[in-house]
Coordinates of C-alpha atoms in Angstrom, one line a residue:
Chain A
M30 CA -71.3 73.8 -43.3
K31 CA -69.5 71.9 -46.1
I32 CA -70.4 68.1 -46.4
A33 CA -69.2 65.3 -48.6
L34 CA -71.6 62.7 -49.8
V35 CA -70.2 59.2 -50.2
G36 CA -71.9 56.6 -52.5
I37 CA -73.6 58.3 -55.3
G38 CA -76.3 55.6 -56.1
K39 CA -80.1 55.6 -56.3
I40 CA -80.8 56.8 -52.7
A41 CA -78.2 59.5 -53.0
V42 CA -79.6 60.9 -56.2
D43 CA -83.3 60.5 -55.2
Q44 CA -83.0 61.9 -51.6
H45 CA -79.6 63.1 -50.3
V46 CA -78.5 65.4 -53.1
P47 CA -81.9 67.3 -53.2
A48 CA -82.1 67.5 -49.5
I49 CA -78.6 68.9 -49.3
A50 CA -79.2 71.3 -52.1
N51 CA -82.4 72.7 -50.5
S52 CA -80.9 72.9 -47.0
P53 CA -80.0 76.3 -45.4
D54 CA -77.4 74.5 -43.3
W55 CA -75.3 72.5 -45.9
E56 CA -73.2 73.0 -49.0
L57 CA -72.4 69.8 -51.0
A58 CA -68.6 70.3 -51.4
A59 CA -67.6 66.9 -52.7
T60 CA -68.7 63.4 -53.6
V61 CA -66.9 60.1 -53.2
S62 CA -68.1 57.2 -55.5
R63 CA -66.5 54.7 -57.8
A64 CA -69.3 55.3 -60.3
G65 CA -71.6 58.3 -59.7
T66 CA -70.9 62.0 -59.7
V67 CA -73.0 65.1 -59.2
D68 CA -72.9 67.9 -61.8
G69 CA -70.7 70.7 -60.7
I70 CA -69.5 69.1 -57.6
E71 CA -65.8 68.0 -57.1
A72 CA -65.7 64.1 -57.4
F73 CA -63.3 61.7 -55.7
T74 CA -63.1 58.0 -56.1
D75 CA -61.7 57.2 -52.7
I76 CA -62.3 58.6 -49.3
A77 CA -58.7 58.8 -48.1
T78 CA -57.9 61.2 -51.0
M79 CA -60.9 63.4 -50.3
L80 CA -60.2 63.6 -46.5
E81 CA -56.6 64.6 -47.4
A82 CA -57.4 67.1 -50.1
R83 CA -60.4 68.9 -48.4
P84 CA -59.8 69.7 -44.8
D85 CA -62.5 72.3 -45.2
I86 CA -65.2 69.6 -45.4
T87 CA -66.1 68.8 -41.7
T88 CA -68.9 66.4 -42.2
V89 CA -69.3 63.1 -44.2
S90 CA -72.6 61.6 -45.1
L91 CA -72.4 57.8 -46.0
A92 CA -75.0 56.4 -48.4
I93 CA -73.2 53.3 -49.5
P94 CA -74.4 49.7 -48.7
P95 CA -73.9 48.6 -45.1
V96 CA -71.2 46.0 -45.5
P97 CA -68.4 48.4 -46.8
R98 CA -69.6 51.3 -44.7
F99 CA -67.6 50.8 -41.6
A100 CA -64.2 51.4 -43.2
Y101 CA -65.4 54.7 -44.6
A102 CA -66.9 55.8 -41.3
Q103 CA -63.7 55.0 -39.4
A104 CA -61.6 56.8 -41.8
A105 CA -63.8 59.9 -41.6
I106 CA -63.9 59.8 -37.8
R107 CA -60.2 59.2 -37.5
A108 CA -59.7 62.2 -39.6
G109 CA -61.8 64.4 -37.3
R110 CA -65.0 64.5 -39.4
H111 CA -68.6 64.3 -38.2
V112 CA -70.3 61.4 -39.8
M113 CA -74.0 60.6 -40.5
L114 CA -75.0 57.0 -41.7
E115 CA -77.8 55.9 -43.9
K116 CA -80.0 53.1 -42.5
P117 CA -79.1 50.4 -41.4
P118 CA -75.9 52.1 -39.9
G119 CA -73.8 49.0 -40.6
A120 CA -73.5 45.3 -41.2
T121 CA -73.0 44.5 -37.5
L122 CA -74.0 45.8 -34.2
A123 CA -70.5 45.6 -32.9
E124 CA -69.0 47.8 -35.5
I125 CA -71.5 50.6 -34.5
H126 CA -70.4 50.1 -30.9
A127 CA -66.9 50.6 -32.1
L128 CA -67.7 53.7 -34.2
Q129 CA -69.6 55.2 -31.3
A130 CA -66.5 54.8 -29.0
L131 CA -64.3 56.1 -31.7
A132 CA -66.5 59.3 -32.3
Q133 CA -66.6 59.9 -28.5
A134 CA -62.8 59.7 -28.3
Q135 CA -62.4 62.0 -31.3
G136 CA -65.0 64.5 -30.1
V137 CA -67.1 64.4 -33.3
T138 CA -70.8 63.8 -34.0
L139 CA -72.0 60.4 -35.1
Y140 CA -75.6 60.2 -36.2
T141 CA -77.3 56.9 -37.1
T142 CA -80.2 58.1 -39.2
W143 CA -83.5 56.4 -39.6
H144 CA -85.3 58.4 -42.3
S145 CA -88.7 56.9 -41.6
R146 CA -88.8 58.3 -38.2
M147 CA -88.9 61.7 -39.9
A148 CA -92.1 60.8 -41.7
H149 CA -95.0 63.2 -41.2
A150 CA -97.3 61.0 -39.0
V151 CA -94.5 59.8 -36.6
A152 CA -94.3 62.6 -34.2
P153 CA -98.1 63.0 -33.8
A154 CA -98.7 59.2 -33.6
K155 CA -95.9 59.2 -30.8
A156 CA -97.7 62.1 -29.0
W157 CA -101.1 60.4 -29.3
L158 CA -99.8 57.1 -27.9
A159 CA -97.9 58.6 -25.0
G160 CA -99.2 57.1 -21.7
K161 CA -101.6 54.7 -23.5
T162 CA -101.7 50.9 -23.2
I163 CA -101.1 49.0 -26.5
T164 CA -103.5 46.1 -26.8
R165 CA -102.5 45.1 -30.3
A166 CA -100.4 46.3 -33.2
H167 CA -99.7 45.0 -36.7
I168 CA -97.3 46.2 -39.3
I169 CA -97.9 45.3 -42.9
W170 CA -94.8 46.3 -45.1
R171 CA -95.1 44.8 -48.5
E172 CA -93.3 46.2 -51.5
D173 CA -91.6 45.2 -54.8
V174 CA -87.9 44.7 -54.5
R175 CA -87.6 45.0 -58.2
K176 CA -89.0 48.5 -58.2
W177 CA -86.9 49.8 -55.2
H178 CA -83.7 47.9 -55.6
P179 CA -83.5 47.2 -59.3
G180 CA -80.7 44.7 -60.0
Q181 CA -79.1 45.4 -56.5
D182 CA -77.9 41.9 -55.8
W183 CA -76.1 43.1 -52.6
V184 CA -79.4 43.2 -50.7
F185 CA -79.6 39.4 -51.1
E186 CA -75.9 38.8 -50.2
P187 CA -74.8 38.3 -46.5
G188 CA -75.2 41.5 -44.6
G189 CA -77.6 43.0 -47.2
M190 CA -80.6 42.2 -44.9
G191 CA -83.0 41.2 -47.5
V192 CA -86.6 42.2 -46.7
F193 CA -85.4 43.7 -43.5
D194 CA -83.8 46.6 -45.6
P195 CA -87.4 48.0 -46.0
G196 CA -88.7 46.4 -42.9
I197 CA -86.2 48.1 -40.5
N198 CA -87.9 51.3 -41.6
A199 CA -91.2 50.0 -40.0
L200 CA -89.2 48.9 -37.0
S201 CA -87.5 52.4 -36.7
I202 CA -91.1 53.8 -36.5
L203 CA -92.4 51.3 -34.1
T204 CA -89.4 51.7 -31.7
E205 CA -89.9 55.5 -31.9
I206 CA -93.6 55.6 -31.1
L207 CA -94.3 52.8 -28.7
P208 CA -94.5 53.9 -25.0
A209 CA -92.6 51.0 -23.8
P210 CA -90.0 48.7 -25.3
V211 CA -90.9 45.2 -26.8
H212 CA -88.9 42.2 -27.9
L213 CA -89.2 39.5 -30.4
Q214 CA -90.8 36.2 -29.3
A215 CA -90.8 34.3 -32.7
A216 CA -90.1 34.8 -36.3
E217 CA -90.6 33.1 -39.6
L218 CA -88.1 33.9 -42.4
E219 CA -88.6 32.9 -46.1
F220 CA -85.2 32.5 -47.9
P221 CA -85.3 32.2 -51.8
A222 CA -83.4 29.0 -52.7
N223 CA -80.7 30.8 -54.4
R224 CA -80.3 33.7 -51.9
Q225 CA -78.6 34.5 -48.4
T226 CA -81.1 36.8 -47.0
P227 CA -84.9 36.6 -46.5
I228 CA -87.4 37.8 -49.1
A229 CA -90.3 37.7 -46.5
A230 CA -90.6 37.6 -42.7
R231 CA -93.3 37.4 -40.2
L232 CA -92.5 38.7 -36.7
Q233 CA -94.2 38.3 -33.3
F234 CA -93.2 40.6 -30.6
T235 CA -94.3 40.8 -26.9
G236 CA -97.4 42.8 -26.3
N237 CA -99.5 41.3 -29.2
I238 CA -97.5 43.1 -31.8
T239 CA -96.8 41.5 -35.0
A240 CA -95.2 42.3 -38.5
D241 CA -95.6 41.0 -42.0
F242 CA -92.7 42.0 -44.3
D243 CA -92.8 40.9 -47.9
W244 CA -90.6 42.0 -50.9
R245 CA -92.7 40.4 -53.6
Q246 CA -95.7 42.7 -53.7
T247 CA -96.4 44.0 -57.1
G248 CA -99.0 46.7 -57.9
P249 CA -99.9 49.0 -55.0
Q250 CA -97.3 49.0 -52.2
T251 CA -98.3 48.8 -48.6
W252 CA -96.5 50.4 -45.7
D253 CA -99.0 50.4 -42.8
I254 CA -98.9 50.3 -39.0
E255 CA -102.0 49.9 -37.1
I256 CA -102.1 50.2 -33.3
D257 CA -105.1 49.5 -31.0
T258 CA -105.5 51.0 -27.5
P259 CA -108.5 50.9 -25.1
D260 CA -108.8 54.6 -26.0
G261 CA -109.0 54.2 -29.7
K262 CA -106.9 53.2 -32.8
V263 CA -104.2 54.9 -34.6
A264 CA -102.8 54.0 -37.9
L265 CA -99.8 55.2 -39.9
R266 CA -100.0 54.7 -43.7
M267 CA -97.8 55.4 -46.5
G268 CA -94.6 54.6 -44.6
G269 CA -95.6 56.8 -41.6
N270 CA -96.6 59.7 -43.7
L271 CA -100.5 59.6 -43.3
L272 CA -102.1 59.5 -39.8
E273 CA -105.4 58.0 -39.1
I274 CA -107.2 58.1 -35.6
D275 CA -110.2 55.9 -35.2
G276 CA -110.3 55.3 -39.0
Q277 CA -110.4 59.1 -39.8
P278 CA -107.6 61.0 -41.5
A279 CA -106.0 63.1 -38.8
Q280 CA -103.3 64.9 -40.6
G281 CA -104.4 68.4 -40.1
E282 CA -102.0 71.1 -41.0
N283 CA -98.5 69.8 -41.6
T284 CA -95.6 72.2 -41.6
I285 CA -92.8 69.8 -40.8
M286 CA -90.1 68.8 -43.3
D287 CA -90.0 65.7 -45.5
E288 CA -87.7 62.8 -44.3
Y289 CA -84.3 63.6 -45.7
P290 CA -84.4 67.4 -45.3
A291 CA -85.3 66.6 -41.6
L292 CA -82.2 64.3 -41.2
Y293 CA -79.9 66.9 -42.5
A294 CA -81.5 69.5 -40.3
R295 CA -81.1 67.1 -37.3
M296 CA -77.4 66.5 -38.2
A297 CA -76.7 70.3 -38.2
D298 CA -78.5 70.5 -34.8
L299 CA -76.4 67.6 -33.4
I300 CA -73.2 69.2 -34.6
C301 CA -74.1 72.6 -33.0
Q302 CA -74.8 70.8 -29.7
S303 CA -71.7 68.7 -29.9
R304 CA -73.8 65.6 -29.5
S305 CA -74.1 62.2 -31.1
E306 CA -77.3 60.2 -31.7
V307 CA -76.8 56.4 -32.0
D308 CA -80.0 54.3 -31.6
L309 CA -79.6 50.7 -32.6
A310 CA -83.1 49.5 -31.3
P311 CA -84.4 48.8 -34.9
M312 CA -81.2 46.9 -35.8
V313 CA -81.3 44.9 -32.7
H314 CA -84.7 43.6 -33.6
V315 CA -83.4 42.5 -37.0
A316 CA -80.5 40.8 -35.5
D317 CA -82.8 39.1 -33.1
A318 CA -85.0 37.9 -36.0
M319 CA -82.1 36.5 -37.8
T320 CA -80.9 34.7 -34.6
L321 CA -84.3 33.5 -33.4
G322 CA -86.1 33.1 -36.7
R323 CA -87.5 29.9 -38.1
R324 CA -86.2 29.5 -41.7
T325 CA -88.0 28.1 -44.6
E326 CA -87.0 27.9 -48.2
T327 CA -89.1 29.5 -50.9
E328 CA -88.8 29.9 -54.8
A329 CA -85.6 31.2 -56.2
F330 CA -85.6 34.9 -56.8
D331 CA -83.9 36.8 -59.8
F332 CA -84.2 40.4 -60.7
Chain B
M11 CA -78.4 34.3 1.5
K12 CA -81.2 32.1 0.2
I13 CA -81.3 31.3 -3.4
A14 CA -83.7 29.3 -5.7
L15 CA -82.4 27.4 -8.7
V16 CA -84.7 27.2 -11.7
G17 CA -84.2 24.5 -14.2
I18 CA -82.8 21.2 -12.8
G19 CA -81.2 19.8 -15.9
K20 CA -77.7 18.6 -16.8
I21 CA -75.9 22.0 -16.2
A22 CA -77.7 22.5 -12.9
V23 CA -76.8 19.1 -11.5
D24 CA -73.2 19.2 -12.8
Q25 CA -72.4 22.8 -11.9
H26 CA -74.9 24.9 -10.1
V27 CA -75.9 22.6 -7.3
P28 CA -72.3 21.8 -6.1
A29 CA -71.3 25.3 -6.5
I30 CA -74.1 26.6 -4.3
A31 CA -73.7 23.7 -1.8
N32 CA -70.0 24.5 -1.3
S33 CA -70.5 28.3 -1.3
P34 CA -70.1 30.3 2.1
D35 CA -72.6 32.9 0.6
W36 CA -75.5 30.8 -0.5
E37 CA -78.1 28.3 0.8
L38 CA -80.1 26.4 -1.9
A39 CA -83.6 27.1 -0.5
A40 CA -85.9 25.8 -3.3
T41 CA -85.9 24.4 -6.8
V42 CA -88.3 25.2 -9.7
S43 CA -88.4 22.5 -12.5
R44 CA -91.0 20.6 -14.3
A45 CA -88.8 17.5 -14.2
G46 CA -85.9 17.6 -11.8
T47 CA -85.5 17.9 -8.1
V48 CA -82.6 18.1 -5.6
D49 CA -82.7 15.7 -2.6
G50 CA -83.8 17.5 0.6
I51 CA -84.6 20.8 -1.2
E52 CA -88.1 22.1 -1.4
A53 CA -89.3 21.6 -5.0
F54 CA -91.8 23.7 -7.0
T55 CA -93.0 23.2 -10.6
D56 CA -93.8 26.8 -11.3
I57 CA -92.1 30.0 -10.5
A58 CA -95.1 32.1 -9.5
T59 CA -95.9 29.7 -6.8
M60 CA -92.4 29.7 -5.5
L61 CA -92.1 33.5 -5.5
E62 CA -95.4 33.7 -3.6
A63 CA -94.6 31.0 -1.0
R64 CA -91.0 31.9 -0.3
P65 CA -90.6 35.7 0.3
D66 CA -87.5 34.7 2.2
I67 CA -85.7 33.6 -0.9
T68 CA -84.2 36.9 -2.3
T69 CA -82.2 35.6 -5.3
V70 CA -83.2 33.4 -8.3
S71 CA -80.7 31.7 -10.5
L72 CA -82.0 30.6 -13.9
A73 CA -80.4 27.7 -15.6
I74 CA -83.3 26.9 -18.1
P75 CA -82.8 27.1 -21.9
P76 CA -82.6 30.7 -23.3
V77 CA -86.0 30.8 -25.1
P78 CA -88.4 30.5 -22.1
R79 CA -86.0 32.3 -19.7
F80 CA -87.3 35.8 -20.1
A81 CA -90.6 35.1 -18.6
Y82 CA -89.0 33.6 -15.5
A83 CA -86.6 36.4 -15.2
Q84 CA -89.3 39.0 -15.6
A85 CA -91.5 37.4 -13.0
A86 CA -88.7 37.2 -10.5
I87 CA -87.5 40.7 -11.0
R88 CA -91.1 42.0 -10.8
A89 CA -91.4 40.2 -7.4
G90 CA -88.3 42.1 -6.2
R91 CA -85.8 39.3 -6.4
H92 CA -82.0 39.5 -7.6
V93 CA -81.5 37.4 -10.7
M94 CA -78.5 35.6 -12.2
L95 CA -78.8 34.2 -15.8
E96 CA -76.9 31.3 -17.2
K97 CA -75.4 32.0 -20.6
P98 CA -76.5 33.0 -23.1
P99 CA -78.6 35.4 -21.0
G100 CA -81.7 35.0 -23.4
A101 CA -83.0 34.3 -26.9
T102 CA -82.8 38.0 -28.0
L103 CA -80.7 41.1 -27.3
A104 CA -83.9 43.2 -26.9
E105 CA -85.2 41.1 -24.0
I106 CA -82.0 41.6 -22.0
H107 CA -82.2 45.4 -22.5
A108 CA -85.8 45.1 -21.2
L109 CA -84.6 43.1 -18.2
Q110 CA -81.9 45.5 -17.5
A111 CA -84.3 48.4 -17.5
L112 CA -86.8 46.4 -15.3
A113 CA -84.1 45.5 -12.7
Q114 CA -82.9 49.1 -12.5
A115 CA -86.4 50.2 -11.9
Q116 CA -86.9 47.6 -9.2
G117 CA -83.5 48.3 -7.6
V118 CA -82.4 44.6 -7.8
T119 CA -79.2 43.0 -9.2
L120 CA -79.2 41.4 -12.6
Y121 CA -76.2 39.4 -13.5
T122 CA -75.6 38.0 -17.0
T123 CA -73.0 35.2 -16.2
W124 CA -70.3 34.0 -18.5
H125 CA -68.9 31.1 -16.8
S126 CA -65.8 30.7 -19.1
R127 CA -64.6 34.2 -18.1
M128 CA -63.9 32.6 -14.7
A129 CA -61.7 29.9 -16.2
H130 CA -58.3 30.0 -14.5
A131 CA -56.2 31.3 -17.4
V132 CA -58.5 34.2 -18.4
A133 CA -57.5 36.8 -15.7
P134 CA -53.7 36.1 -16.2
A135 CA -54.1 36.2 -20.0
K136 CA -55.9 39.5 -19.8
A137 CA -53.2 41.0 -17.7
W138 CA -50.5 39.8 -20.0
L139 CA -52.2 41.2 -23.0
A140 CA -53.0 44.6 -21.5
G141 CA -51.4 47.3 -23.6
K142 CA -50.1 44.9 -26.1
T143 CA -50.9 44.9 -29.9
I144 CA -52.7 41.8 -31.2
T145 CA -51.2 40.8 -34.7
R146 CA -53.2 37.5 -35.0
A147 CA -55.6 35.5 -33.0
H148 CA -57.3 32.2 -33.6
I149 CA -59.9 30.2 -31.7
I150 CA -60.6 26.6 -32.2
W151 CA -63.6 25.3 -30.4
R152 CA -64.5 21.8 -31.5
E153 CA -66.6 19.5 -29.4
D154 CA -69.1 16.7 -29.6
V155 CA -72.7 17.9 -29.3
R156 CA -73.8 14.3 -28.5
K157 CA -71.6 14.3 -25.4
W158 CA -72.5 17.8 -24.0
H159 CA -76.1 18.0 -25.1
P160 CA -77.3 14.4 -25.4
G161 CA -80.7 14.5 -27.0
Q162 CA -81.2 18.2 -26.2
D163 CA -83.1 19.0 -29.5
W164 CA -83.7 22.6 -28.3
V165 CA -80.2 23.5 -29.2
F166 CA -81.1 23.1 -32.9
E167 CA -84.5 24.9 -32.6
P168 CA -84.7 28.6 -33.4
G169 CA -83.1 30.4 -30.5
G170 CA -81.1 27.4 -29.5
M171 CA -78.0 28.9 -31.0
G172 CA -76.6 25.7 -32.4
V173 CA -72.7 25.6 -32.3
F174 CA -72.7 29.1 -30.8
D175 CA -74.0 27.6 -27.6
P176 CA -70.4 26.4 -26.8
G177 CA -68.8 29.0 -29.2
I178 CA -70.1 31.9 -27.2
N179 CA -68.0 30.6 -24.3
A180 CA -65.0 31.3 -26.5
L181 CA -66.4 34.8 -27.4
S182 CA -67.0 35.5 -23.8
I183 CA -63.2 34.9 -23.1
L184 CA -62.1 36.8 -26.3
T185 CA -64.1 39.9 -25.4
E186 CA -62.9 39.7 -21.8
I187 CA -59.1 39.6 -22.7
L188 CA -58.7 41.7 -25.8
P189 CA -57.3 45.1 -25.2
A190 CA -59.7 46.7 -27.7
P191 CA -63.0 45.7 -29.2
V192 CA -63.3 43.9 -32.6
H193 CA -66.2 43.3 -34.9
L194 CA -67.2 40.5 -37.3
Q195 CA -66.4 41.0 -40.9
A196 CA -67.5 37.7 -42.4
A197 CA -68.8 34.4 -41.3
E198 CA -69.6 31.0 -42.8
L199 CA -72.4 28.9 -41.1
E200 CA -73.2 25.3 -41.8
F201 CA -76.8 24.3 -41.2
P202 CA -77.7 20.6 -41.1
A203 CA -80.4 20.0 -43.6
N204 CA -82.9 19.0 -41.0
R205 CA -82.0 21.7 -38.4
Q206 CA -82.6 25.5 -37.7
T207 CA -79.3 26.4 -36.1
P208 CA -75.7 25.9 -37.3
I209 CA -73.5 23.0 -36.4
A210 CA -70.3 24.7 -37.4
A211 CA -69.2 28.2 -38.0
R212 CA -66.1 30.0 -39.1
L213 CA -65.8 33.6 -38.1
Q214 CA -63.5 36.4 -39.3
F215 CA -63.2 39.5 -37.1
T216 CA -61.3 42.8 -37.6
G217 CA -57.6 42.6 -36.5
N218 CA -56.8 39.3 -38.1
I219 CA -58.9 37.4 -35.5
T220 CA -60.6 34.1 -36.7
A221 CA -62.6 31.5 -35.0
D222 CA -63.5 27.8 -35.9
F223 CA -66.5 26.4 -34.1
D224 CA -67.5 22.8 -34.8
W225 CA -70.0 20.5 -33.0
R226 CA -69.0 17.2 -34.7
Q227 CA -65.7 16.5 -33.2
T228 CA -65.5 13.1 -31.5
G229 CA -62.6 12.0 -29.5
P230 CA -60.5 14.6 -27.8
Q231 CA -62.3 17.9 -27.6
T232 CA -60.5 21.2 -28.5
W233 CA -61.2 24.5 -26.7
D234 CA -58.1 26.7 -27.6
I235 CA -57.5 30.4 -28.1
E236 CA -54.0 31.4 -29.5
I237 CA -53.0 35.1 -29.6
D238 CA -49.9 36.5 -31.2
T239 CA -48.3 39.9 -30.4
P240 CA -44.9 41.5 -31.2
D241 CA -44.0 40.8 -27.7
G242 CA -44.7 37.1 -27.7
K243 CA -47.7 34.6 -27.9
V244 CA -50.3 33.7 -25.3
A245 CA -52.4 30.6 -25.6
L246 CA -55.5 29.5 -23.5
R247 CA -56.2 25.8 -23.7
M248 CA -58.9 23.6 -22.1
G249 CA -61.6 26.2 -22.4
G250 CA -59.5 29.0 -20.8
N251 CA -58.2 26.9 -18.0
L252 CA -54.6 26.3 -19.0
L253 CA -52.3 29.2 -19.8
E254 CA -49.3 29.0 -22.1
I255 CA -46.8 31.9 -22.8
D256 CA -44.5 31.4 -25.9
G257 CA -45.4 27.8 -25.9
Q258 CA -44.6 27.1 -22.3
P259 CA -47.0 26.4 -19.5
A260 CA -47.3 29.5 -17.5
Q261 CA -49.9 28.5 -14.9
G262 CA -47.8 28.9 -11.8
E263 CA -49.7 28.6 -8.5
N264 CA -53.4 28.8 -8.9
T265 CA -55.6 29.8 -6.1
I266 CA -58.5 31.1 -7.7
M267 CA -61.9 29.4 -7.8
D268 CA -63.5 27.2 -10.4
E269 CA -65.9 28.6 -12.8
Y270 CA -69.3 28.2 -11.2
P271 CA -68.2 28.8 -7.6
A272 CA -66.7 32.1 -8.9
L273 CA -69.9 33.0 -10.6
Y274 CA -71.9 32.7 -7.3
A275 CA -69.2 34.5 -5.4
R276 CA -69.5 37.3 -7.9
M277 CA -73.3 37.4 -7.6
A278 CA -73.0 37.8 -3.9
D279 CA -70.5 40.6 -4.4
L280 CA -72.8 42.4 -6.8
I281 CA -75.8 42.2 -4.4
C282 CA -73.7 43.5 -1.5
Q283 CA -72.6 46.5 -3.8
S284 CA -76.2 47.0 -5.1
R285 CA -74.9 46.7 -8.7
S286 CA -75.9 44.9 -11.8
E287 CA -73.5 43.4 -14.4
V288 CA -74.9 43.1 -17.9
D289 CA -72.5 42.6 -20.7
L290 CA -73.9 41.5 -24.0
A291 CA -70.7 41.7 -26.1
P292 CA -70.5 38.0 -26.6
M293 CA -74.1 37.7 -27.7
V294 CA -73.7 40.7 -30.0
H295 CA -71.1 38.8 -31.9
V296 CA -73.4 35.8 -32.3
A297 CA -76.3 37.9 -33.5
D298 CA -73.9 39.6 -35.9
A299 CA -72.8 36.2 -37.1
M300 CA -76.3 35.0 -37.6
T301 CA -77.1 38.3 -39.5
L302 CA -74.0 38.5 -41.6
G303 CA -73.1 35.0 -42.0
R304 CA -73.1 33.1 -45.4
R305 CA -75.2 29.9 -45.0
T306 CA -74.4 26.5 -46.4
E307 CA -76.4 23.3 -46.0
T308 CA -74.7 20.2 -44.6
E309 CA -75.5 16.7 -43.7
A310 CA -78.7 16.2 -41.7
F311 CA -78.0 15.7 -37.8
D312 CA -79.6 13.4 -35.5
F313 CA -78.8 12.6 -31.9

């Protein structure tokens, strides 16, 4: 199936382009970007022109930042194309509700992807936790924004989500593997004096579940989720890619795909089944944290 | 049907108690409050004791602030009681999703009330707008927080919503009467230097729809919604209670109930039909504004 990739930035080059290139399901048939291109692939600078010129391209994958994403998604769905959205799926919850209704009316597939849910340890951790009682869980998600978003000021602009841009990956795993839903009880958000989104957040959920997000960690990066039950402990390390049971590696053989190839395989499946998959639970927790969180001001941040 | 009212504060005394007293459907059988009581009605200070002592009370109405509300609602639903929630229904979206699932599992009615939707002009405005195209809409919701929430510091604490506490009333009307859903594109939020929630907000939605919320207006209070269409203009004034079409009063005869009596009548209907009514659209717009809004600091505020 032919696909167009919109937004040729870092995440597109690092993940989307190789995942599509190595997929048995997909052929990268066009790109849409004001700046980037992919060698040998027809390049457009605006989506309306691409949608008009290439009726053979039936699916559009959007890897642009969340704030401008709605207009692109709306245009593609109105033109009868299937759409997959990078995480977070948009800048607001209401716009995704609107896209969901539009996709249903148009009879096309809408897929709100959460790449971290495809990490290797997620499915086995979910299976291990099924039916168990959680007595405590703690997320530590600490990375260096300068390494992962070099110079990308949009992450600190309204709608850019700040430290929730990586933190939502942890929340996408948490909401996937927990046997029962939780909700936020309190949050502390640290805003740099010169920025509009938080650079650090500490969250407290029901069920003795806490999270520590920080975007100022240099050196080794930490993406860990530890969960205790009366029947033992499970930990997911390296962003959900390494599984530990009771402190011991429990990976075993691993034949499943990497994150982005798994997302593109899932999109192909959804289209074949004429289904959409729209799960906003991780984004609801972020919106709740921004609504309920206690704000403190911290040192100004510059790239 | 017997009902218990939880939270005997200003809104309970002003609205809930008289609405229940004058209702043909309801009998106020108990109150739960740490401070307030109602003359002649059995008073409890904690909900667990009331639920245990009064199995004859099948419905619980919660008029306490949003942050503590979840625990009360959960206790009542787990005890098999129907529950109605003052607006906003909670401090987070996720907790209402959880209550909705719990109410469904327990087979009881959950009703997230939005009292302003029951204002006199709302149903006629909705009928007039049906099938029309909106070319512009503007909300002006300006009131004096000292008058409506005297000394209530919780409105400026995390989860207290600030100026969205009244503003969500306007959004509850807007989301009820518009022929198609909209979503937020930008917002400006003014936070007093010493407070955790905004005292003023300006919102810009898709479809040329804007809102101006301010909690610092002394003198006459303003609660207006003006909507333009190619077929004429409609305005709702006085918090949705006065209707104007093309600048002329269009109220005509008015036999419908006031807001809170209408909510209690609706709750009785829902229970008779074994249905719940949970609409989070107004709260989603507030969460989106808190997530997407650009923040500015303004003068410190004290009651």
